[in-house]
mmCIF file of C-alpha atoms in Angstrom:
data_model
loop_
_atom_site.group_PDB
_atom_site.id
_atom_site.type_symbol
_atom_site.label_atom_id
_atom_site.label_comp_id
_atom_site.label_asym_id
_atom_site.label_seq_id
_atom_site.Cartn_x
_atom_site.Cartn_y
_atom_site.Cartn_z
ATOM 1 C CA MET A 510 -5.120 19.672 28.497
ATOM 2 C CA ALA A 511 -1.414 20.499 27.979
ATOM 3 C CA GLY A 512 -0.737 19.283 31.290
ATOM 4 C CA GLN A 513 -2.235 16.085 30.743
ATOM 5 C CA GLY A 514 -0.560 15.941 27.514
ATOM 6 C CA GLY A 515 2.805 16.533 29.354
ATOM 7 C CA LYS A 516 1.868 13.663 31.852
ATOM 8 C CA ILE A 517 1.282 11.173 28.990
ATOM 9 C CA SER A 518 4.201 12.173 27.439
ATOM 10 C CA GLU A 519 6.354 11.711 30.492
ATOM 11 C CA VAL A 520 5.086 8.194 30.578
ATOM 12 C CA TYR A 521 5.303 7.937 26.877
ATOM 13 C CA GLU A 522 9.156 8.110 26.722
ATOM 14 C CA ARG A 523 10.062 6.405 30.073
ATOM 15 C CA ASN A 524 11.129 2.899 29.185
ATOM 16 C CA GLN A 525 13.470 3.950 26.028
ATOM 17 C CA GLU A 526 16.655 3.085 28.161
ATOM 18 C CA ALA A 527 15.055 -0.499 28.729
ATOM 19 C CA THR A 528 14.649 -0.953 25.079
ATOM 20 C CA ILE A 529 17.443 -2.687 22.788
ATOM 21 C CA HIS A 530 17.495 -2.075 18.985
ATOM 22 C CA VAL A 531 18.578 -5.783 17.057
ATOM 23 C CA SER A 532 19.943 -5.807 13.722
ATOM 24 C CA ASN A 533 21.333 -8.139 11.325
ATOM 25 C CA ILE A 534 18.523 -10.753 12.154
ATOM 26 C CA ASP A 535 18.340 -13.819 9.965
ATOM 27 C CA PRO A 536 15.141 -14.519 8.108
ATOM 28 C CA LYS A 537 14.552 -17.349 9.624
ATOM 29 C CA ILE A 538 14.255 -15.933 13.242
ATOM 30 C CA ASP A 539 10.880 -14.727 14.522
ATOM 31 C CA GLU A 540 9.551 -12.805 17.567
ATOM 32 C CA GLU A 541 9.433 -15.967 19.900
ATOM 33 C CA LEU A 542 13.065 -17.181 19.133
ATOM 34 C CA VAL A 543 14.321 -13.383 20.089
ATOM 35 C CA MET A 544 11.980 -13.481 23.149
ATOM 36 C CA GLU A 545 13.606 -16.627 24.070
ATOM 37 C CA LEU A 546 16.857 -15.454 23.514
ATOM 38 C CA PHE A 547 16.567 -12.578 25.410
ATOM 39 C CA SER A 548 14.807 -13.827 28.288
ATOM 40 C CA GLN A 549 17.849 -15.414 29.123
ATOM 41 C CA ALA A 550 19.063 -12.111 30.288
ATOM 42 C CA GLY A 551 16.089 -10.907 32.389
ATOM 43 C CA PRO A 552 12.166 -10.427 32.043
ATOM 44 C CA VAL A 553 11.299 -9.320 28.265
ATOM 45 C CA ALA A 554 8.240 -6.896 28.297
ATOM 46 C CA SER A 555 7.663 -7.021 24.447
ATOM 47 C CA VAL A 556 9.342 -7.879 21.072
ATOM 48 C CA HIS A 557 8.822 -5.998 18.092
ATOM 49 C CA MET A 558 10.013 -6.772 14.403
ATOM 50 C CA PRO A 559 8.619 -4.936 11.646
ATOM 51 C CA ARG A 560 7.281 -6.532 8.740
ATOM 52 C CA ASP A 561 6.617 -5.709 5.294
ATOM 53 C CA LYS A 562 3.030 -5.010 4.663
ATOM 54 C CA LEU A 563 2.927 -7.181 1.723
ATOM 55 C CA SER A 564 5.570 -10.209 2.076
ATOM 56 C CA ASN A 565 4.977 -10.319 5.909
ATOM 57 C CA ALA A 566 8.873 -10.967 6.115
ATOM 58 C CA HIS A 567 10.860 -9.192 8.760
ATOM 59 C CA GLN A 568 13.352 -6.371 7.507
ATOM 60 C CA GLY A 569 16.182 -7.843 9.504
ATOM 61 C CA TYR A 570 16.102 -5.799 12.621
ATOM 62 C CA GLY A 571 13.725 -5.530 15.875
ATOM 63 C CA PHE A 572 13.294 -3.984 19.115
ATOM 64 C CA VAL A 573 13.173 -5.873 22.390
ATOM 65 C CA GLU A 574 11.988 -4.009 25.626
ATOM 66 C CA MET A 575 13.264 -5.303 28.909
ATOM 67 C CA LYS A 576 11.557 -5.032 32.023
ATOM 68 C CA ASN A 577 13.870 -2.271 33.314
ATOM 69 C CA GLU A 578 17.296 -0.408 32.434
ATOM 70 C CA GLU A 579 19.331 -2.804 34.287
ATOM 71 C CA ASP A 580 17.893 -6.008 32.583
ATOM 72 C CA ALA A 581 18.668 -4.209 28.993
ATOM 73 C CA ASP A 582 22.281 -3.246 30.055
ATOM 74 C CA TYR A 583 22.766 -6.960 31.148
ATOM 75 C CA ALA A 584 21.266 -8.319 27.762
ATOM 76 C CA LEU A 585 23.775 -5.893 25.914
ATOM 77 C CA ARG A 586 26.748 -7.279 27.829
ATOM 78 C CA ILE A 587 25.929 -11.029 27.424
ATOM 79 C CA LEU A 588 23.890 -11.055 24.044
ATOM 80 C CA GLY A 589 25.870 -8.556 21.839
ATOM 81 C CA VAL A 590 28.133 -11.342 20.435
ATOM 82 C CA THR A 591 25.469 -14.041 20.009
ATOM 83 C CA LYS A 592 25.257 -15.665 16.884
ATOM 84 C CA LEU A 593 22.020 -16.818 15.431
ATOM 85 C CA PHE A 594 22.078 -19.002 12.096
ATOM 86 C CA GLY A 595 25.550 -18.218 11.773
ATOM 87 C CA LYS A 596 24.741 -14.534 11.608
ATOM 88 C CA PRO A 597 26.146 -12.314 14.625
ATOM 89 C CA ILE A 598 23.325 -10.183 15.896
ATOM 90 C CA ARG A 599 24.179 -6.724 16.634
ATOM 91 C CA CYS A 600 22.539 -4.630 19.741
ATOM 92 C CA SER A 601 22.493 -1.161 20.870
ATOM 93 C CA LYS A 602 20.435 0.849 23.322
ATOM 94 C CA SER A 603 17.150 1.971 21.233
ATOM 95 C CA SER A 604 17.341 5.147 23.105
ATOM 96 C CA HIS A 605 20.527 5.991 21.512
ATOM 97 C CA ASP A 606 18.964 5.153 18.204
ATOM 98 C CA LYS A 607 16.210 7.114 18.879
ATOM 99 C CA LYS A 608 17.974 10.148 19.317
ATOM 100 C CA THR A 609 19.946 9.824 16.354
ATOM 101 C CA HIS A 610 16.988 8.464 13.962
ATOM 102 C CA GLU A 611 13.813 9.741 15.135
ATOM 103 C CA ILE A 612 11.517 11.774 12.746
ATOM 104 C CA GLY A 613 8.665 12.696 14.940
ATOM 105 C CA ALA A 614 5.970 10.692 13.094
ATOM 106 C CA ASN A 615 4.422 9.685 16.614
ATOM 107 C CA LEU A 616 0.721 9.458 16.949
ATOM 108 C CA PHE A 617 -1.213 8.941 20.375
ATOM 109 C CA ILE A 618 -4.083 6.616 20.007
ATOM 110 C CA GLY A 619 -7.043 6.883 22.860
ATOM 111 C CA ASN A 620 -10.066 5.617 23.693
ATOM 112 C CA LEU A 621 -9.023 1.815 23.491
ATOM 113 C CA GLU A 622 -11.143 -0.435 24.543
ATOM 114 C CA PRO A 623 -9.470 -3.286 26.971
ATOM 115 C CA GLU A 624 -9.155 -5.910 24.718
ATOM 116 C CA VAL A 625 -7.388 -3.924 22.030
ATOM 117 C CA ASP A 626 -3.577 -5.354 22.401
ATOM 118 C CA GLU A 627 -0.152 -4.648 20.556
ATOM 119 C CA LYS A 628 -0.993 -6.907 17.767
ATOM 120 C CA MET A 629 -4.369 -5.452 17.047
ATOM 121 C CA LEU A 630 -2.962 -2.030 16.922
ATOM 122 C CA TYR A 631 -0.261 -2.881 14.776
ATOM 123 C CA ASP A 632 -2.521 -4.707 12.273
ATOM 124 C CA THR A 633 -4.897 -2.018 12.348
ATOM 125 C CA PHE A 634 -2.299 0.672 11.443
ATOM 126 C CA ASN A 635 0.263 -1.288 9.575
ATOM 127 C CA SER A 636 -1.599 -0.813 6.361
ATOM 128 C CA PHE A 637 -0.734 2.941 6.132
ATOM 129 C CA GLY A 638 3.040 2.509 6.223
ATOM 130 C CA ILE A 639 6.008 1.063 7.846
ATOM 131 C CA LEU A 640 5.506 0.914 11.513
ATOM 132 C CA LEU A 641 8.180 1.322 13.643
ATOM 133 C CA PHE A 642 6.252 0.321 16.782
ATOM 134 C CA ALA A 643 2.927 0.095 18.162
ATOM 135 C CA LYS A 644 2.487 0.091 22.025
ATOM 136 C CA ILE A 645 -0.280 -0.163 24.718
ATOM 137 C CA MET A 646 0.201 1.603 27.842
ATOM 138 C CA ARG A 647 -0.262 -0.417 30.852
ATOM 139 C CA ASP A 648 -0.829 -0.585 34.433
ATOM 140 C CA PRO A 649 2.487 -1.767 36.017
ATOM 141 C CA ASP A 650 0.797 -3.646 38.974
ATOM 142 C CA THR A 651 -1.691 -5.379 36.708
ATOM 143 C CA GLY A 652 -0.443 -5.328 33.192
ATOM 144 C CA GLU A 653 -4.209 -4.122 32.242
ATOM 145 C CA SER A 654 -4.367 -1.501 29.316
ATOM 146 C CA ARG A 655 -4.955 2.035 30.448
ATOM 147 C CA GLY A 656 -7.023 2.773 27.363
ATOM 148 C CA PHE A 657 -4.508 4.169 25.262
ATOM 149 C CA GLY A 658 -1.297 3.738 23.232
ATOM 150 C CA PHE A 659 1.150 4.932 20.769
ATOM 151 C CA ILE A 660 2.479 4.214 17.346
ATOM 152 C CA SER A 661 5.443 5.490 15.154
ATOM 153 C CA TYR A 662 6.242 5.615 11.320
ATOM 154 C CA ASP A 663 9.028 5.940 9.354
ATOM 155 C CA ASN A 664 7.645 8.871 7.559
ATOM 156 C CA PHE A 665 5.015 11.714 7.976
ATOM 157 C CA GLU A 666 3.018 10.875 4.971
ATOM 158 C CA ALA A 667 1.963 7.556 6.547
ATOM 159 C CA SER A 668 1.187 9.197 9.920
ATOM 160 C CA ASP A 669 -0.981 12.104 8.188
ATOM 161 C CA GLU A 670 -2.933 9.236 6.416
ATOM 162 C CA ALA A 671 -3.371 7.240 9.466
ATOM 163 C CA LEU A 672 -4.466 10.496 11.221
ATOM 164 C CA ALA A 673 -6.998 11.302 8.694
ATOM 165 C CA LYS A 674 -8.509 8.203 8.186
ATOM 166 C CA MET A 675 -8.376 6.501 11.557
ATOM 167 C CA ASN A 676 -9.492 9.244 14.191
ATOM 168 C CA GLY A 677 -13.056 8.906 15.169
ATOM 169 C CA GLN A 678 -13.273 5.271 13.764
ATOM 170 C CA PHE A 679 -14.379 2.300 15.588
ATOM 171 C CA LEU A 680 -11.969 -0.418 16.927
ATOM 172 C CA ALA A 681 -13.544 -2.832 18.775
ATOM 173 C CA ASN A 682 -16.524 -1.247 18.856
ATOM 174 C CA ARG A 683 -15.405 2.038 20.295
ATOM 175 C CA PRO A 684 -14.610 5.233 18.392
ATOM 176 C CA ILE A 685 -10.684 5.893 19.087
ATOM 177 C CA SER A 686 -9.020 9.250 19.217
ATOM 178 C CA VAL A 687 -5.978 9.756 16.928
ATOM 179 C CA SER A 688 -3.784 13.005 17.442
ATOM 180 C CA TYR A 689 0.131 13.299 17.210
ATOM 181 C CA ALA A 690 1.683 12.581 20.631
ATOM 182 C CA TYR A 691 2.979 15.196 22.679
ATOM 183 C CA LYS A 692 6.643 15.739 22.956
ATOM 184 C CA LYS A 693 8.643 15.243 26.050
ATOM 185 C CA GLU A 694 9.447 18.207 28.230
ATOM 186 C CA THR A 695 7.408 20.429 26.136
ATOM 187 C CA LYS A 696 4.078 22.646 27.259
ATOM 188 C CA GLY A 697 1.726 21.153 25.229
ATOM 189 C CA GLU A 698 3.870 21.002 21.948
ATOM 190 C CA ARG A 699 2.879 18.011 19.659
ATOM 191 C CA HIS A 700 5.154 15.977 17.187
ATOM 192 C CA GLY A 701 4.510 16.426 13.475
ATOM 193 C CA SER A 702 5.850 20.192 13.654
ATOM 194 C CA ALA A 703 6.738 22.210 10.600
ATOM 195 C CA ALA A 704 10.363 22.004 12.046
ATOM 196 C CA GLU A 705 10.324 18.119 12.249
ATOM 197 C CA ARG A 706 9.113 17.985 9.022
ATOM 198 C CA LEU A 707 11.651 19.986 7.490
ATOM 199 C CA LEU A 708 14.446 18.035 9.329
ATOM 200 C CA ALA A 709 12.966 14.842 7.920
ATOM 201 C CA ALA A 710 12.906 15.640 4.506
ATOM 202 C CA SER A 711 16.542 16.878 4.878
ATOM 203 C CA ARG A 712 17.834 13.556 6.170
ATOM 204 C CA PRO A 713 19.293 11.380 3.752
ATOM 205 C CA SER A 714 17.584 7.997 3.245
ATOM 206 C CA GLU A 715 18.811 5.335 5.443
ATOM 207 C CA GLY A 716 16.490 2.514 4.954
ATOM 208 C CA PRO A 717 14.794 0.201 7.831
ATOM 209 C CA LYS A 718 18.009 -0.467 9.760
ATOM 210 C CA SER A 719 18.130 3.125 11.251
ATOM 211 C CA ALA A 720 14.321 2.765 12.521
ATOM 212 C CA ILE A 721 13.463 4.134 15.721
ATOM 213 C CA VAL A 722 11.947 2.583 18.943
ATOM 214 C CA PRO A 723 10.181 -0.436 19.582
ATOM 215 C CA THR A 724 7.548 -2.319 21.044
ATOM 216 C CA SER A 725 5.329 -5.057 20.526
ATOM 217 C CA VAL A 726 3.416 -6.864 17.775
ATOM 218 C CA MET A 727 2.934 -9.746 20.142
ATOM 219 C CA PRO A 728 -0.045 -10.196 22.498
ATOM 220 C CA PRO A 729 0.493 -8.637 25.925
ATOM 221 C CA PRO A 730 3.171 -10.927 27.737
ATOM 222 C CA PRO A 731 2.065 -12.604 31.057
ATOM 223 C CA ARG A 732 2.501 -10.415 34.243
ATOM 224 C CA THR A 733 5.721 -12.383 35.068
ATOM 225 C CA LEU A 734 7.409 -10.480 31.765
ATOM 226 C CA GLY A 735 7.016 -7.026 32.908
ATOM 227 C CA ARG A 736 5.051 -4.534 31.285
ATOM 228 C CA ALA A 737 5.222 -2.605 27.976
ATOM 229 C CA ALA A 738 5.880 0.990 27.859
ATOM 230 C CA PRO A 739 5.485 3.840 25.377
ATOM 231 C CA TYR A 740 7.670 6.423 23.188
#
């Protein structure tokens, strides 16, 4: 089982270098406009803009996952100084933000029905706290769901509550499994450890702008837009 967890973790971490953290986003901008903008630089796999669960307004930042690292680097070069509605957007590699800001409140969601997409996953778990991303793992060739995904919260209280209330619950007529995701390059060690929690509690509050990784609250994009990947 530990070996399988390590394998999943490796996949889960793989596309961080292809993900761009975008901030200083005007309130009038939505996911569709962000996807349209970044599609000028290359195929976009997913766009995620965390939203307030009460007002549904985005929080001024988001994540754009390109098809590969080269596309992400190119997008950074040509779009990093773009102004939208008079405001210059700020872009950086999400992998850098992840190393700087991640607290480890990352959950593995398994036994998913094929029709469960990123939006359904996001909508299901968004009620427990601020979701930084919700990602369905997909076959790189067909784009079909592999039956599992990952979500991340900005605090452990939210991830603990989601784990306690959703593990074994039905989503699209199938009971899902919820657990803390395996850490990368460890032998069966999961996120949510006492050490991670201690580090998270000792960090100064930085607000939504320091959120971690991305992904999609949008339905899976067409095959030509690439694939989603995990964290």
